[in-house]
Structures are given as C-alpha cells and as structure tokens.
mmCIF file of C-alpha atoms in Angstrom:
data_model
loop_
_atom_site.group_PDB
_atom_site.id
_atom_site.type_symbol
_atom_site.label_atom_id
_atom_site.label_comp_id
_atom_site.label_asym_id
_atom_site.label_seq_id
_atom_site.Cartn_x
_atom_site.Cartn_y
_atom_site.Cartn_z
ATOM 1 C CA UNK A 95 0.000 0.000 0.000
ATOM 2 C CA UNK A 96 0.999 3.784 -0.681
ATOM 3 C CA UNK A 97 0.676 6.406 1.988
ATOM 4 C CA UNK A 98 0.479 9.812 -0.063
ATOM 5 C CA UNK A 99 1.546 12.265 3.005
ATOM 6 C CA UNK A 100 3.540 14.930 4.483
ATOM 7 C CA UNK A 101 5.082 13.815 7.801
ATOM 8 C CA UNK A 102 5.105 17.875 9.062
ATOM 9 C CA UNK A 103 1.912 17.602 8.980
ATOM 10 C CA UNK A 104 0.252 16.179 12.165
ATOM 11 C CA UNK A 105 -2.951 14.370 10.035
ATOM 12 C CA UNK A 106 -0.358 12.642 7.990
ATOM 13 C CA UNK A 107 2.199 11.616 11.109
ATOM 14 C CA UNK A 108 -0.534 10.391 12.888
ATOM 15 C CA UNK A 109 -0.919 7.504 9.798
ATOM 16 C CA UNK A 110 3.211 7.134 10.462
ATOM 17 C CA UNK A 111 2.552 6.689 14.039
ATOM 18 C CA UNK A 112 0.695 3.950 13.455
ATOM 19 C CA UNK A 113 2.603 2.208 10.532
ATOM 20 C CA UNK A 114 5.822 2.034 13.174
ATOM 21 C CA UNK A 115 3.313 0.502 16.179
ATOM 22 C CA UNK A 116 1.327 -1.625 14.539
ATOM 23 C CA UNK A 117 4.356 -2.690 11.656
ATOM 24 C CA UNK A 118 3.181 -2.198 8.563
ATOM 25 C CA UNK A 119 5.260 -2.484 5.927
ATOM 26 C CA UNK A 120 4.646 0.497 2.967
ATOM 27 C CA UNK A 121 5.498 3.056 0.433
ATOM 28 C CA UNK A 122 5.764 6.427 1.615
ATOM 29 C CA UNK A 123 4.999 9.165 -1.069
ATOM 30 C CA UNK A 124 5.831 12.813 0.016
ATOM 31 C CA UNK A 125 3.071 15.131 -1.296
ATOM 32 C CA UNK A 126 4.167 19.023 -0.808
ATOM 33 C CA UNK A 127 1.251 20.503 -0.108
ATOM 34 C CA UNK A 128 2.307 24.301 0.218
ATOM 35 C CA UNK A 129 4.262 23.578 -3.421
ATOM 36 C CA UNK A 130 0.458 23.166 -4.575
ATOM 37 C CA UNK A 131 1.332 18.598 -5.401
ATOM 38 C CA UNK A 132 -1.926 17.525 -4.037
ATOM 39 C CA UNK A 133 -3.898 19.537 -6.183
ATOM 40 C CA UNK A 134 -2.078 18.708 -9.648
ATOM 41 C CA UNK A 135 -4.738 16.877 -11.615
ATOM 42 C CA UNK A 136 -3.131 13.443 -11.479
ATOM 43 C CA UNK A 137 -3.662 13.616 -7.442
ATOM 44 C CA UNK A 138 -6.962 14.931 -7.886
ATOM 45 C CA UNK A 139 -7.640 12.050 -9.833
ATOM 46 C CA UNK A 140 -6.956 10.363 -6.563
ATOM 47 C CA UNK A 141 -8.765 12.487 -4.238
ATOM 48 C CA UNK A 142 -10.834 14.870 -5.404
ATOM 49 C CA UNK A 143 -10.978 16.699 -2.649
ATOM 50 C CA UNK A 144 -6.977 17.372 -2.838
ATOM 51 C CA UNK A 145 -6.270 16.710 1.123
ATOM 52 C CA UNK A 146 -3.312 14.088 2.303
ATOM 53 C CA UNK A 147 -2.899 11.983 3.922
ATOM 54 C CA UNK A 148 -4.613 9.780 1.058
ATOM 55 C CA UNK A 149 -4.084 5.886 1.140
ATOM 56 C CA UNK A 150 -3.613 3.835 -2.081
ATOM 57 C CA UNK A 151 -4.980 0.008 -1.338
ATOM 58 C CA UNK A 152 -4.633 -0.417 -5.173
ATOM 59 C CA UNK A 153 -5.500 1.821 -8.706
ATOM 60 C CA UNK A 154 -9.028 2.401 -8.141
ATOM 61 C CA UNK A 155 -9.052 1.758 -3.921
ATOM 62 C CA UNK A 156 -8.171 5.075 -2.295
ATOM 63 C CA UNK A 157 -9.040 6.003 1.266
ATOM 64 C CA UNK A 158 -8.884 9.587 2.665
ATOM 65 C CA UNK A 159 -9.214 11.376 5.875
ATOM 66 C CA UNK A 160 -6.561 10.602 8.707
ATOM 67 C CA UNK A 161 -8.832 9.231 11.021
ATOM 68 C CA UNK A 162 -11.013 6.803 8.234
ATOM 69 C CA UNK A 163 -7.562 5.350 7.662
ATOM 70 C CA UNK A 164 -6.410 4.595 11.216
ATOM 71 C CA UNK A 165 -9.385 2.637 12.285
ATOM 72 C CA UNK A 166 -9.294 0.937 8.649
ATOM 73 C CA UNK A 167 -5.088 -0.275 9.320
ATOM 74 C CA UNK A 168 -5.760 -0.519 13.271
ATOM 75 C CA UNK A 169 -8.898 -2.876 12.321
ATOM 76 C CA UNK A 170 -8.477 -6.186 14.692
ATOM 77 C CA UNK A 171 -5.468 -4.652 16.307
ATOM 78 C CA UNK A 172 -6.258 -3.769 19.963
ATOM 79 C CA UNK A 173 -5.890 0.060 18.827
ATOM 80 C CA UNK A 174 -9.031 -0.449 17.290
ATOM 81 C CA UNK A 175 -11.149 -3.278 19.817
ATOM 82 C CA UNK A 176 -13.956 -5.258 17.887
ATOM 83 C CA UNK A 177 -16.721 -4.129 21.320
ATOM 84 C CA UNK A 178 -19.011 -1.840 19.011
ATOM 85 C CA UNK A 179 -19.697 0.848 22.001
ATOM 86 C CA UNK A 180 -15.937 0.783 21.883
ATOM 87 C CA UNK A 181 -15.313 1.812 18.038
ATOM 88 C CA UNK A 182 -18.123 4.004 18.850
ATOM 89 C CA UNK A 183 -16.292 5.996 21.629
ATOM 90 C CA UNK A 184 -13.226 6.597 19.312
ATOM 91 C CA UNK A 185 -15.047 7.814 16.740
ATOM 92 C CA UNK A 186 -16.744 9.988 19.194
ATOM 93 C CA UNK A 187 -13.071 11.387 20.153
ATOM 94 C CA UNK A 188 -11.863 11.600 16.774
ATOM 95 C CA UNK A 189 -14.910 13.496 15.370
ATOM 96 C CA UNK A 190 -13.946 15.511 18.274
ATOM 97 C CA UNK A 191 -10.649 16.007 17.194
ATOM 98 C CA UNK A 192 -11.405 17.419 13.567
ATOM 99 C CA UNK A 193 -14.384 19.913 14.790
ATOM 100 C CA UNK A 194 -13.365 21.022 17.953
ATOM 101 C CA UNK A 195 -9.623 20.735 18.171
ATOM 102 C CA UNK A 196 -8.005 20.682 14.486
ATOM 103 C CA UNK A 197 -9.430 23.631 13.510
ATOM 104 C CA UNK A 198 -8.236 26.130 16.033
ATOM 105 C CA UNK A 199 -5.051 23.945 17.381
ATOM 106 C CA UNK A 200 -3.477 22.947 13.818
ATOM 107 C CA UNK A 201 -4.129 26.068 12.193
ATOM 108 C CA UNK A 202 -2.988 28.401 15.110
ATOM 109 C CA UNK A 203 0.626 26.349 14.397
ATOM 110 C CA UNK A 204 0.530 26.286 10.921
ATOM 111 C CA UNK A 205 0.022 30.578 10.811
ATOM 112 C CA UNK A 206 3.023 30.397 13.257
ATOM 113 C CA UNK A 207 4.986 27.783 12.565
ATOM 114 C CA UNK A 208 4.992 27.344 8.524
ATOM 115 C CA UNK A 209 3.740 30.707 7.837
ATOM 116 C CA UNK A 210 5.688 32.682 10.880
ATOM 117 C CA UNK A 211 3.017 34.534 11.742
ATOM 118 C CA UNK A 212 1.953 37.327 8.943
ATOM 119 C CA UNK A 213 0.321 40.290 10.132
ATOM 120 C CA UNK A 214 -2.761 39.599 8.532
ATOM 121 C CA UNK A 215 -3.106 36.173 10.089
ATOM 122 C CA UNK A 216 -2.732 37.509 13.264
ATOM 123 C CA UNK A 217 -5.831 37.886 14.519
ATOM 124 C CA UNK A 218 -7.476 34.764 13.233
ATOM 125 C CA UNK A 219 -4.006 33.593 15.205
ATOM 126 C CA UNK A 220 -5.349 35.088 18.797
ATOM 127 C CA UNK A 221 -9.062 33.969 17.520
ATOM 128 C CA UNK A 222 -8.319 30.611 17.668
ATOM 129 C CA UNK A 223 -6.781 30.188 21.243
ATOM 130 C CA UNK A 224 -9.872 30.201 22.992
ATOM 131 C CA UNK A 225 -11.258 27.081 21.231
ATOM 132 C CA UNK A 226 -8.505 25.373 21.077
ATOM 133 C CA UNK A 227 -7.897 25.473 25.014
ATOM 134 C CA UNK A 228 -11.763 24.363 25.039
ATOM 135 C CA UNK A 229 -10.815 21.874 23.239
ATOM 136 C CA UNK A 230 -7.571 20.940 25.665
ATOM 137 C CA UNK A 231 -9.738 21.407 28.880
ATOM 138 C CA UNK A 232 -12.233 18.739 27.513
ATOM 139 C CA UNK A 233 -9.416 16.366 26.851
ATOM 140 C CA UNK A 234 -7.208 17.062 30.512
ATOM 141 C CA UNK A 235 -11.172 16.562 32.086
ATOM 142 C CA UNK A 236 -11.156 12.951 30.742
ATOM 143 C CA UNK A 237 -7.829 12.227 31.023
ATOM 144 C CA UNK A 238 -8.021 12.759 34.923
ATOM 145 C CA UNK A 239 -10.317 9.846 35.140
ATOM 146 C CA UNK A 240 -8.627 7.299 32.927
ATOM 147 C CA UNK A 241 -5.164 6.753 31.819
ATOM 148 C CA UNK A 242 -6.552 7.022 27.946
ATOM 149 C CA UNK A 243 -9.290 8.765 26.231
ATOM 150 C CA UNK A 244 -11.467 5.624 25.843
ATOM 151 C CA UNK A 245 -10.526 4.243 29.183
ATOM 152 C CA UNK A 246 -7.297 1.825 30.267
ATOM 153 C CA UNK A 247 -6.108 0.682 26.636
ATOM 154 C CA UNK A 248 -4.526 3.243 23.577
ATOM 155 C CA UNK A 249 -6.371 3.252 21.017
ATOM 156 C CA UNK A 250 -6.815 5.056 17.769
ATOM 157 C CA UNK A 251 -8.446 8.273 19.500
ATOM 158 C CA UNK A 252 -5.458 8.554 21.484
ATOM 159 C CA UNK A 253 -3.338 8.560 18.105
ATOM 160 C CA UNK A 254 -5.604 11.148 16.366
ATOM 161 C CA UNK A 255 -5.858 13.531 19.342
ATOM 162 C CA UNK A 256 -1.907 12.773 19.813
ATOM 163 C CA UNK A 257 -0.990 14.374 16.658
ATOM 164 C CA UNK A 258 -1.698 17.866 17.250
ATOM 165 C CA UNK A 259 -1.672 18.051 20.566
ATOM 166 C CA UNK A 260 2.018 16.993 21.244
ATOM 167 C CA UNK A 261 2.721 20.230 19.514
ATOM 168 C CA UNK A 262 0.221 22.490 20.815
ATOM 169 C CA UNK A 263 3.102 24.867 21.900
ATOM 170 C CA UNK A 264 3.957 25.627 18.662
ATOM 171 C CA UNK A 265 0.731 27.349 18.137
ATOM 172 C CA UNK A 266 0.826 28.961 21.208
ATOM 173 C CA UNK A 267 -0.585 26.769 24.050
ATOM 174 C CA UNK A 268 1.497 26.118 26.811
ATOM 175 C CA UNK A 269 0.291 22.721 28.193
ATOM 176 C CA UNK A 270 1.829 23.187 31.733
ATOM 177 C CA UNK A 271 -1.779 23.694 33.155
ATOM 178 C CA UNK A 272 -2.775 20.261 31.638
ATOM 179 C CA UNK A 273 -0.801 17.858 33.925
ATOM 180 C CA UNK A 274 -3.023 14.736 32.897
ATOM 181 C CA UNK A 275 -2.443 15.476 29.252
ATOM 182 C CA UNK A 276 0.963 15.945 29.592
ATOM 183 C CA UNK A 277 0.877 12.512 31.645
ATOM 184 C CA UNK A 278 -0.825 11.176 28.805
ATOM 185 C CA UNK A 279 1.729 12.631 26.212
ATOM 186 C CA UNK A 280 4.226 10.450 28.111
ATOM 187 C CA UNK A 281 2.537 7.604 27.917
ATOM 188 C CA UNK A 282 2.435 7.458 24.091
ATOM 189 C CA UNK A 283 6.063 8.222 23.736
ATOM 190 C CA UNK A 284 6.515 5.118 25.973
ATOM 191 C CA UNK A 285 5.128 2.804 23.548
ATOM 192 C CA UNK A 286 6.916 0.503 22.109
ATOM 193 C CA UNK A 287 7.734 1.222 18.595
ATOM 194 C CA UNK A 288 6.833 4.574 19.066
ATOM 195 C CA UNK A 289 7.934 7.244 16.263
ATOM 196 C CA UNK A 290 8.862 10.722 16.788
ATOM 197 C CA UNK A 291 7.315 13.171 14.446
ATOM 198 C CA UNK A 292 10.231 15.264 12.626
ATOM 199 C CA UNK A 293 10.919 18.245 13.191
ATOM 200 C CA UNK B 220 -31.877 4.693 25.929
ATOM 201 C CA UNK B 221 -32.522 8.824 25.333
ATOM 202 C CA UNK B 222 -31.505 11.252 22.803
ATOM 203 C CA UNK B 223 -30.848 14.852 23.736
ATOM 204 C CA UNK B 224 -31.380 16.700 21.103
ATOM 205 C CA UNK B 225 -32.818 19.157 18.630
ATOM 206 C CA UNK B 226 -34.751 18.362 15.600
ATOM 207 C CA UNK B 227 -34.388 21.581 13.811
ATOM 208 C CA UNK B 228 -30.742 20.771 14.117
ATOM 209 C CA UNK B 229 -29.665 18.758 11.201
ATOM 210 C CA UNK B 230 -26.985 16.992 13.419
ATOM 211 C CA UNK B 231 -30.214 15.696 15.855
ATOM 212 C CA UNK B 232 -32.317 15.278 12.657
ATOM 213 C CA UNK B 233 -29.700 12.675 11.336
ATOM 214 C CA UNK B 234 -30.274 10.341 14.680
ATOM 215 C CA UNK B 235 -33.891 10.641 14.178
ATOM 216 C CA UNK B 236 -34.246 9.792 10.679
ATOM 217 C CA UNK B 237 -32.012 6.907 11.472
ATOM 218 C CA UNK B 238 -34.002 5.787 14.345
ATOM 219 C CA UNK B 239 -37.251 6.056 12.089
ATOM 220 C CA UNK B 240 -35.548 3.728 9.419
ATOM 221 C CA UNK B 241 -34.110 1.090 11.624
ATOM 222 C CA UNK B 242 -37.698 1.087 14.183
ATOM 223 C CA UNK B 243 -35.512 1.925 17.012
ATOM 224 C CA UNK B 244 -36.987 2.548 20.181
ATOM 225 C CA UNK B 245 -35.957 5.509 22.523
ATOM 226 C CA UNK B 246 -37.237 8.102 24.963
ATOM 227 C CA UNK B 247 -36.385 11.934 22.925
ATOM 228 C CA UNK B 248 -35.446 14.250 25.137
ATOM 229 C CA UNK B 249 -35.742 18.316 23.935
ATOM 230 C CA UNK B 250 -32.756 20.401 24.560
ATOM 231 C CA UNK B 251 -33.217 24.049 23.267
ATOM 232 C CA UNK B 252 -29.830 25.130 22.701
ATOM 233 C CA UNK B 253 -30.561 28.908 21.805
ATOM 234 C CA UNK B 254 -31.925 29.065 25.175
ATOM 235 C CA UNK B 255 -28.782 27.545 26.765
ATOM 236 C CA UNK B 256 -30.312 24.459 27.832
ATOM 237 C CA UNK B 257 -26.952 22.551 26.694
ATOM 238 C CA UNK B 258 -25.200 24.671 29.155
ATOM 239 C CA UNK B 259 -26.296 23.676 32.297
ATOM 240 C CA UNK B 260 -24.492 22.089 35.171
ATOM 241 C CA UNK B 261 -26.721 19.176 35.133
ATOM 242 C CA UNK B 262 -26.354 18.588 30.998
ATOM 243 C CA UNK B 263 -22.479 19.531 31.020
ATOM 244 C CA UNK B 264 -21.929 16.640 33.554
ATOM 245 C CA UNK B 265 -23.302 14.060 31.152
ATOM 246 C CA UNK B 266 -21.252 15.665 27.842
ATOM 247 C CA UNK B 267 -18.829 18.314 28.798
ATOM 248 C CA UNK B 268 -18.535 19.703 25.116
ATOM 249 C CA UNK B 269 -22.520 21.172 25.719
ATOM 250 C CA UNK B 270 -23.403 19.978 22.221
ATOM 251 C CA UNK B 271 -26.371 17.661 21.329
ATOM 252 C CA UNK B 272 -27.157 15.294 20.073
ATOM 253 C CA UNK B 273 -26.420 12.746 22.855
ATOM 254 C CA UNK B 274 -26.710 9.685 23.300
ATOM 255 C CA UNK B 275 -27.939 8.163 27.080
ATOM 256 C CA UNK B 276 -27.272 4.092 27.058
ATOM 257 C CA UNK B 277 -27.338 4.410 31.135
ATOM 258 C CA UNK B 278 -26.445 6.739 33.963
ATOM 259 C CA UNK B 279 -22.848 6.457 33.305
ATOM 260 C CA UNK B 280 -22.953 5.773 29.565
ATOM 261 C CA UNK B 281 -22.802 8.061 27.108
ATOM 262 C CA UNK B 282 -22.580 8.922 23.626
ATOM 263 C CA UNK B 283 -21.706 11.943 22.087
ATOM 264 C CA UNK B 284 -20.876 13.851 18.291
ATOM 265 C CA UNK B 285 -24.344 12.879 15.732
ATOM 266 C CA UNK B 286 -22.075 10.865 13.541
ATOM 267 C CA UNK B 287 -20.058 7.938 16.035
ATOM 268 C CA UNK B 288 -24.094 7.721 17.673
ATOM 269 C CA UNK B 289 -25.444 6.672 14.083
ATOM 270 C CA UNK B 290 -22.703 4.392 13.282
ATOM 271 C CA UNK B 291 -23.369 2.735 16.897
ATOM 272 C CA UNK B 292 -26.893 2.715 16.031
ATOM 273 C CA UNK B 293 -26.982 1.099 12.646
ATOM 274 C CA UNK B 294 -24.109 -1.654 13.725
ATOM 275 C CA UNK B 295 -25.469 -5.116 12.475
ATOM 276 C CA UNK B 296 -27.622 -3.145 9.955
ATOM 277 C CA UNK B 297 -27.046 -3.002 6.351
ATOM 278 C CA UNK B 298 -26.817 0.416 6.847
ATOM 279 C CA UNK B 299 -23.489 0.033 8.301
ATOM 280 C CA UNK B 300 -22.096 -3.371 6.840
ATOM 281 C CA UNK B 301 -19.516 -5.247 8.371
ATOM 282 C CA UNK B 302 -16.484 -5.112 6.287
ATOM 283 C CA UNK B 303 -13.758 -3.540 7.475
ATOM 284 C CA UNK B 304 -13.340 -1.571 4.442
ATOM 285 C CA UNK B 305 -16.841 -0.177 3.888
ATOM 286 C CA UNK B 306 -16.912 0.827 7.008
ATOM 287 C CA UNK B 307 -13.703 2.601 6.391
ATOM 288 C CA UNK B 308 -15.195 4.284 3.611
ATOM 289 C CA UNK B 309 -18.843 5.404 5.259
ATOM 290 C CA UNK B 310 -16.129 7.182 8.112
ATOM 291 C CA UNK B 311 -14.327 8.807 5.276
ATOM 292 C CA UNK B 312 -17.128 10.849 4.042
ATOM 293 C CA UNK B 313 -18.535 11.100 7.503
ATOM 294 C CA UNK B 314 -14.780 13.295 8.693
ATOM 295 C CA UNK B 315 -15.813 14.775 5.283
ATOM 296 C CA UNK B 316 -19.228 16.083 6.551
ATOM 297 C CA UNK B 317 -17.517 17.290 9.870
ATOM 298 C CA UNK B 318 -14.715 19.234 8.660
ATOM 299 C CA UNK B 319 -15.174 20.401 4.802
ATOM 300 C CA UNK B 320 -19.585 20.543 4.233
ATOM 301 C CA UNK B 321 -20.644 20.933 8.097
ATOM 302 C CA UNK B 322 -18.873 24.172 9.248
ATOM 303 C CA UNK B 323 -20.026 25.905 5.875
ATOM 304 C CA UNK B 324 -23.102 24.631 4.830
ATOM 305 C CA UNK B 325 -24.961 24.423 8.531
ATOM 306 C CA UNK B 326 -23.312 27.357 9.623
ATOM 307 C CA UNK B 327 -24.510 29.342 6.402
ATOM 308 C CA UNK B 328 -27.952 28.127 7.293
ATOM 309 C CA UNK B 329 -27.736 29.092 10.813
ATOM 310 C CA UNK B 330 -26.868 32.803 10.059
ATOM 311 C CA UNK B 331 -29.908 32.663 7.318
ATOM 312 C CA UNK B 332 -32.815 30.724 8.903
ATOM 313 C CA UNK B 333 -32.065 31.438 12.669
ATOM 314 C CA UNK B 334 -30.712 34.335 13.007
ATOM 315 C CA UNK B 335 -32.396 36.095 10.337
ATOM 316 C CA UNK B 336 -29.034 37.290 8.440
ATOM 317 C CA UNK B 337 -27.652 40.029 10.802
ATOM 318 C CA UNK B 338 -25.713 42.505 9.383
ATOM 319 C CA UNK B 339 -22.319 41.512 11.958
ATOM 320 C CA UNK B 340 -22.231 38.080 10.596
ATOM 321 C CA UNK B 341 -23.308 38.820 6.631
ATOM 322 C CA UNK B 342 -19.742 38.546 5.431
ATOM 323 C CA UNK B 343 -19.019 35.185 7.284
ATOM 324 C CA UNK B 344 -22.488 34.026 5.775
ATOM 325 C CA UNK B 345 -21.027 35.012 1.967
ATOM 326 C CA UNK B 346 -17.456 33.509 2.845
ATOM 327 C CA UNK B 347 -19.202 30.486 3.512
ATOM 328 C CA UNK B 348 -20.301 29.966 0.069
ATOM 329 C CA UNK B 349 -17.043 28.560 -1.847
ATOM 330 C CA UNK B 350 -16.740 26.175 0.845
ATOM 331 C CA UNK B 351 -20.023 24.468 0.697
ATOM 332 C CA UNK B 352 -19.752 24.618 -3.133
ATOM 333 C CA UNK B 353 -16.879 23.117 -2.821
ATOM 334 C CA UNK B 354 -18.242 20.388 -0.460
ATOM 335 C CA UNK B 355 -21.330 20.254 -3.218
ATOM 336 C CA UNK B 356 -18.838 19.462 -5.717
ATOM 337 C CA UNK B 357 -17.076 16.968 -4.156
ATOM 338 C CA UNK B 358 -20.326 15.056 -3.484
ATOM 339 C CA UNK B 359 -21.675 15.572 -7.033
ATOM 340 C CA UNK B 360 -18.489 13.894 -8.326
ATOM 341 C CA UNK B 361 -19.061 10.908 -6.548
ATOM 342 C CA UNK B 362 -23.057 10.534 -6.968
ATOM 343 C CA UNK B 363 -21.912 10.548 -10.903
ATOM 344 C CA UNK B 364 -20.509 7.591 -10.249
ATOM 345 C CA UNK B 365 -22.900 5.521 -7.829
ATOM 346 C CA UNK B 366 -26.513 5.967 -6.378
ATOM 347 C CA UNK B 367 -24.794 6.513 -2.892
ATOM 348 C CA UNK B 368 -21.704 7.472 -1.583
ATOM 349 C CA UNK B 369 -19.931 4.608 -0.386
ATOM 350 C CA UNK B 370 -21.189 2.727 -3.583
ATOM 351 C CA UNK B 371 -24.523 0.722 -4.318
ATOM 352 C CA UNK B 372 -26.319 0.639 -0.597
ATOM 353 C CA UNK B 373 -27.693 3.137 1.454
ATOM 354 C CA UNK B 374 -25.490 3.732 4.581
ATOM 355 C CA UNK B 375 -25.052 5.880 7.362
ATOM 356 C CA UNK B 376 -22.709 7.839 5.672
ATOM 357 C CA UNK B 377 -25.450 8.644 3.144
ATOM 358 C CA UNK B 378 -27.686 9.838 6.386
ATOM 359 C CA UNK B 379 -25.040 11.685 7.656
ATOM 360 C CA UNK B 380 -24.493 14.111 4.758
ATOM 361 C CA UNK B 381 -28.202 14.132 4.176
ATOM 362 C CA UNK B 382 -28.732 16.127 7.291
ATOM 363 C CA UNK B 383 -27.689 19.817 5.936
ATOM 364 C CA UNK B 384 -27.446 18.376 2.042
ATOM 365 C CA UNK B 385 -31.141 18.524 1.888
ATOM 366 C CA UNK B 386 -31.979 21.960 3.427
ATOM 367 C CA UNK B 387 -28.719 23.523 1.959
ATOM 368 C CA UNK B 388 -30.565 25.706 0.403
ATOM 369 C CA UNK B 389 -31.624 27.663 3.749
ATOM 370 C CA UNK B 390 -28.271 28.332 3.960
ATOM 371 C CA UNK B 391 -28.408 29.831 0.020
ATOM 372 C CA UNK B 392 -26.895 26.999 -1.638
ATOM 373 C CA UNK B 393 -28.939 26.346 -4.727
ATOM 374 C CA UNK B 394 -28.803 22.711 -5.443
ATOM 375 C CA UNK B 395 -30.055 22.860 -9.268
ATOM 376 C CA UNK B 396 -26.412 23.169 -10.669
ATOM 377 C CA UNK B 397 -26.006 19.295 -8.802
ATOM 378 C CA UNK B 398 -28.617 16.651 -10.462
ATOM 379 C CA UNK B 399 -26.400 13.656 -9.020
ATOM 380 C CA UNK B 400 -27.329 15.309 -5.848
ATOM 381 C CA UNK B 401 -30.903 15.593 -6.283
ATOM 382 C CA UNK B 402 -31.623 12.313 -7.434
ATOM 383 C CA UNK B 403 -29.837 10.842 -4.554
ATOM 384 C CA UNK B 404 -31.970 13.201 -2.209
ATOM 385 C CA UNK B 405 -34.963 11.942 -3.906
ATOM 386 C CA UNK B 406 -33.899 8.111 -3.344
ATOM 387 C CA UNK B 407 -33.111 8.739 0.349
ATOM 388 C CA UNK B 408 -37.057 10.097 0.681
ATOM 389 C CA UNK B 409 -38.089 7.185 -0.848
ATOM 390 C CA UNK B 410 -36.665 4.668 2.024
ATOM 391 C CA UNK B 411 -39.243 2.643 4.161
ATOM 392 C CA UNK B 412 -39.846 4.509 7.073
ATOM 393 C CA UNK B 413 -38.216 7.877 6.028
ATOM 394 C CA UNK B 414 -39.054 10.699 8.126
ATOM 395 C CA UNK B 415 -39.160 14.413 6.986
ATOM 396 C CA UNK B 416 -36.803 16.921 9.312
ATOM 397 C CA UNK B 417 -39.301 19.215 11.276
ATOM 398 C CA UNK B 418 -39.862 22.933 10.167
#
C-alpha cells in the first residue's frame, strides 16, 4: 500500500505513528502541499478533494481522511477493539478532534509555525486560542479519570488527538496547566515502537 | 436509551431519521440550545462539550458527536455493513461532513434561517459559500458515479451528509447546478420509514 503524506503535517504523522506501532510495511509518497502537489490533476484524480494523507490500497481503492484510515489499518489490532460501544467511543473522540480541536489547534501552528506569523493572520491567530484550550480542557477533564481517552487501553483516539496536541506549543498553548495530558503525552512516547514526528 | 437533542438541528435530525428507518426505540429528550439548555451544570456533567445530540445508554454511559451515535446505532444493519473496508469508507465521508460541508453549509444556514441574516455576521455568511460549493462538488463527483456514496447501498454515511445536504438551500446553496445530488436526495425520501426533518 501507498501512503500519499507529508510527515510535518500532524494528520499525515498520525498515519506514520501507526505504521511504526502496529508494523506495517509500505510506500511512503511525500506530497508538498504548500508547493500546490496535491492539487495537480493526477492527485486529484486520486482524491478529489486534494487533502493528504490519502491511502492507495490499489488503482481504483483510495481512502482519505486521517482518522477513516487509522481505524481501517488498526482494524483487529487492539488500537481499534472489535466491542461496538468501543469503536463508537473513538469515533466519538476523533470526530472531536477534527471539529473542535483541528481547527483552532493545527491552524494556530501552521500561521506560526509554517507561515511565521503574517500580520494579517494575526488575529485569526489570537481567535483561535480560545477554542482550542476548550478543546484541551475537555481532553485534561477525561484524562483525569482514565489513563486514555477511551478508558485503560490506547487506542486510535489517542493517536488522532496525539498528533496535534504533542505540539500544541507551537501554536501557542502552553500545556503546563494540563498535567493529565501531559501525563498522557508520556505515555504514548513510551510505547513501544513509538515514532517521533520530525521536526 | 434517550436522545438529547434538537430536531431543527440537522446533526439531531440525522439520529432521528435513522431511528425512524431502523424502528428503534428511545425516549427523545428536547434540549433548546438557543436558550442555553446545553449549558447547564446538570447537561455539562453528562457531555462536557454542551453539544447535542447525545446519546444516554445508562447513567454512566454516554454517547456523544451525531455521527459515532449513528454508526453505533446502525451496527449489524445493512446500513453500516460489516467489512472492514466499507466501514472505512462510510467514516471517510462522515470526517468529510464534519470538517469540509458541516462548518459551511450548517453554519450558512444558521446565520440565514435562525438568526435572520444580521448585518455583523453577513460577510461570514457570503465567505461560507465557496466552501459548501466546494463540499457540493465533491459530493456531485461521486453521486456521478454511484446511487450513494460509499457505492450501491444506502449507509449511514449517506444519512449523515443528508442532514444539511437537503436543506442547503436555507443556507443559500442552490442545489439545481447538482442533479447527481438531487436524485440521490430523492432516493433517500423514498426509504421505508423515512421521516421528513421538522420545520
């Protein structure tokens, strides 16, 4: 299988995150998204809606969305449990993740990190703390009662909200006043076969 | 089990429609969320994100974000089949809803229909156009190429976009420049047991 991605960005490492855990053996294609690549018409071809990560299962099987294409590789690992309430519960956190967390904590780092912080971003910059430490007081909440978002086992939620929240700083939240999510962090890192992303 | 939620709200609606086409039974409980009613001590303690619909299995059970419930909901149907793939599939156009059609089209539609188009929040209600065309587009494509999205069956992920798809055009979308669209709209009303969102 081919794994169209960027490994800056957090959506795509999460799907390299998992590859090194779980072992799975694939091609890696790097897609430079702020050269314009995932919008030439041959990747559009692919996914029309010109977003990585993208995963190729063969010429006419193609799987988008980050989170669609954990649980789909994680399927009858125990990052993804069969128990239905279970898968439900990850969903739950990943859905999470893209509407309430993505948004505000991915694009506050992108406008600083990749785009170092233009004037005119700014403001949509200071806009987006507010949410996005919603979003990080809803995650420290349930991470004070269980070890993991779903309860005692990693799972796939824990990869998706893991991706952008490891480097929350670098869009301007300092996670010092979230001591179960930096507990949690730690956790991850400790896994075996665990994969930095680069810098 | 209950469902907090809205039906007005095209996330709620989705729930309901489902539970209407599967003959599921359940105790709906009204939360008015323009009167705050998701706010509350007593509703924050069962879903600390405030935002309906949710799902109550039992007093210390419970489901939240409209599209993890119907997945939960429809498991063993044929409206969310079993293979690992297709399931894989229905979640990639469900991240699609959340993150690329929801946040333009419903929001578009909320600034229109209930809150009558003020003038602080006209220019967020215009820049939300090329996004839910976009979104349009991307569905079109597909529904060119198969009477639902994931292919020849109705699934949840066909519910799921459903929910704002078919009243897009309360949030000015006009849907006559998509006839893939339409005619999929049109087969969705025509499932036993459909149910028509409340006005």
């Amino acid at each position: 299988m081919i794994l169209y991605g960027d490994s800056q960005s957090g959506n795509c490492y999460k799907i390299k995150l998992l590859f090194s855990l779980l072992n799975i053996e694939h091609q890696w294609v790097h897609v430079d998204i702020l050269n314009g690549d995932s919008h030439t018409p041959a990747f559009l071809q692919k996914n029309p809606t010109g977003k990585i990560p993208l995963l190729e299962l063969s010429d006419d099987q193609y799987l988008s969305e980050s989170n669609a294409i954990l649980n789909y590789l994680a399927a009858g690992s125990e990052l993804y449990p069969q128990d239905t309430f279970q898968q439900a519960l990850i969903q739950q956190w990943q859905f999470f993740e893209q509407y309430s967390h993505e948004p505000y904590i991915a694009v506050a780092r992108f406008i600083n990190k990749y785009q170092g912080m233009p004037d005119e971003r700014k403001a949509e910059f200071y806009n987006k703390q507010d949410g996005g430490h919603k979003a990080l007081h809803i995650m420290e909440q349930q991470l004070q009662t269980a070890p993991f978002l779903t309860g005692e086992q990693m799972t796939t939620a824990d990869i998706s909200l893991y991706g952008y929240t490891h480097v929350a700083d670098e869009g301007g939240f300092d996670l010092k006043k979230y001591p179960a999510i930096k507990q949690w962090l730690l956790k991850i890192e400790e896994a075996p076969d665990y994969l930095a992303m680069e810098d």
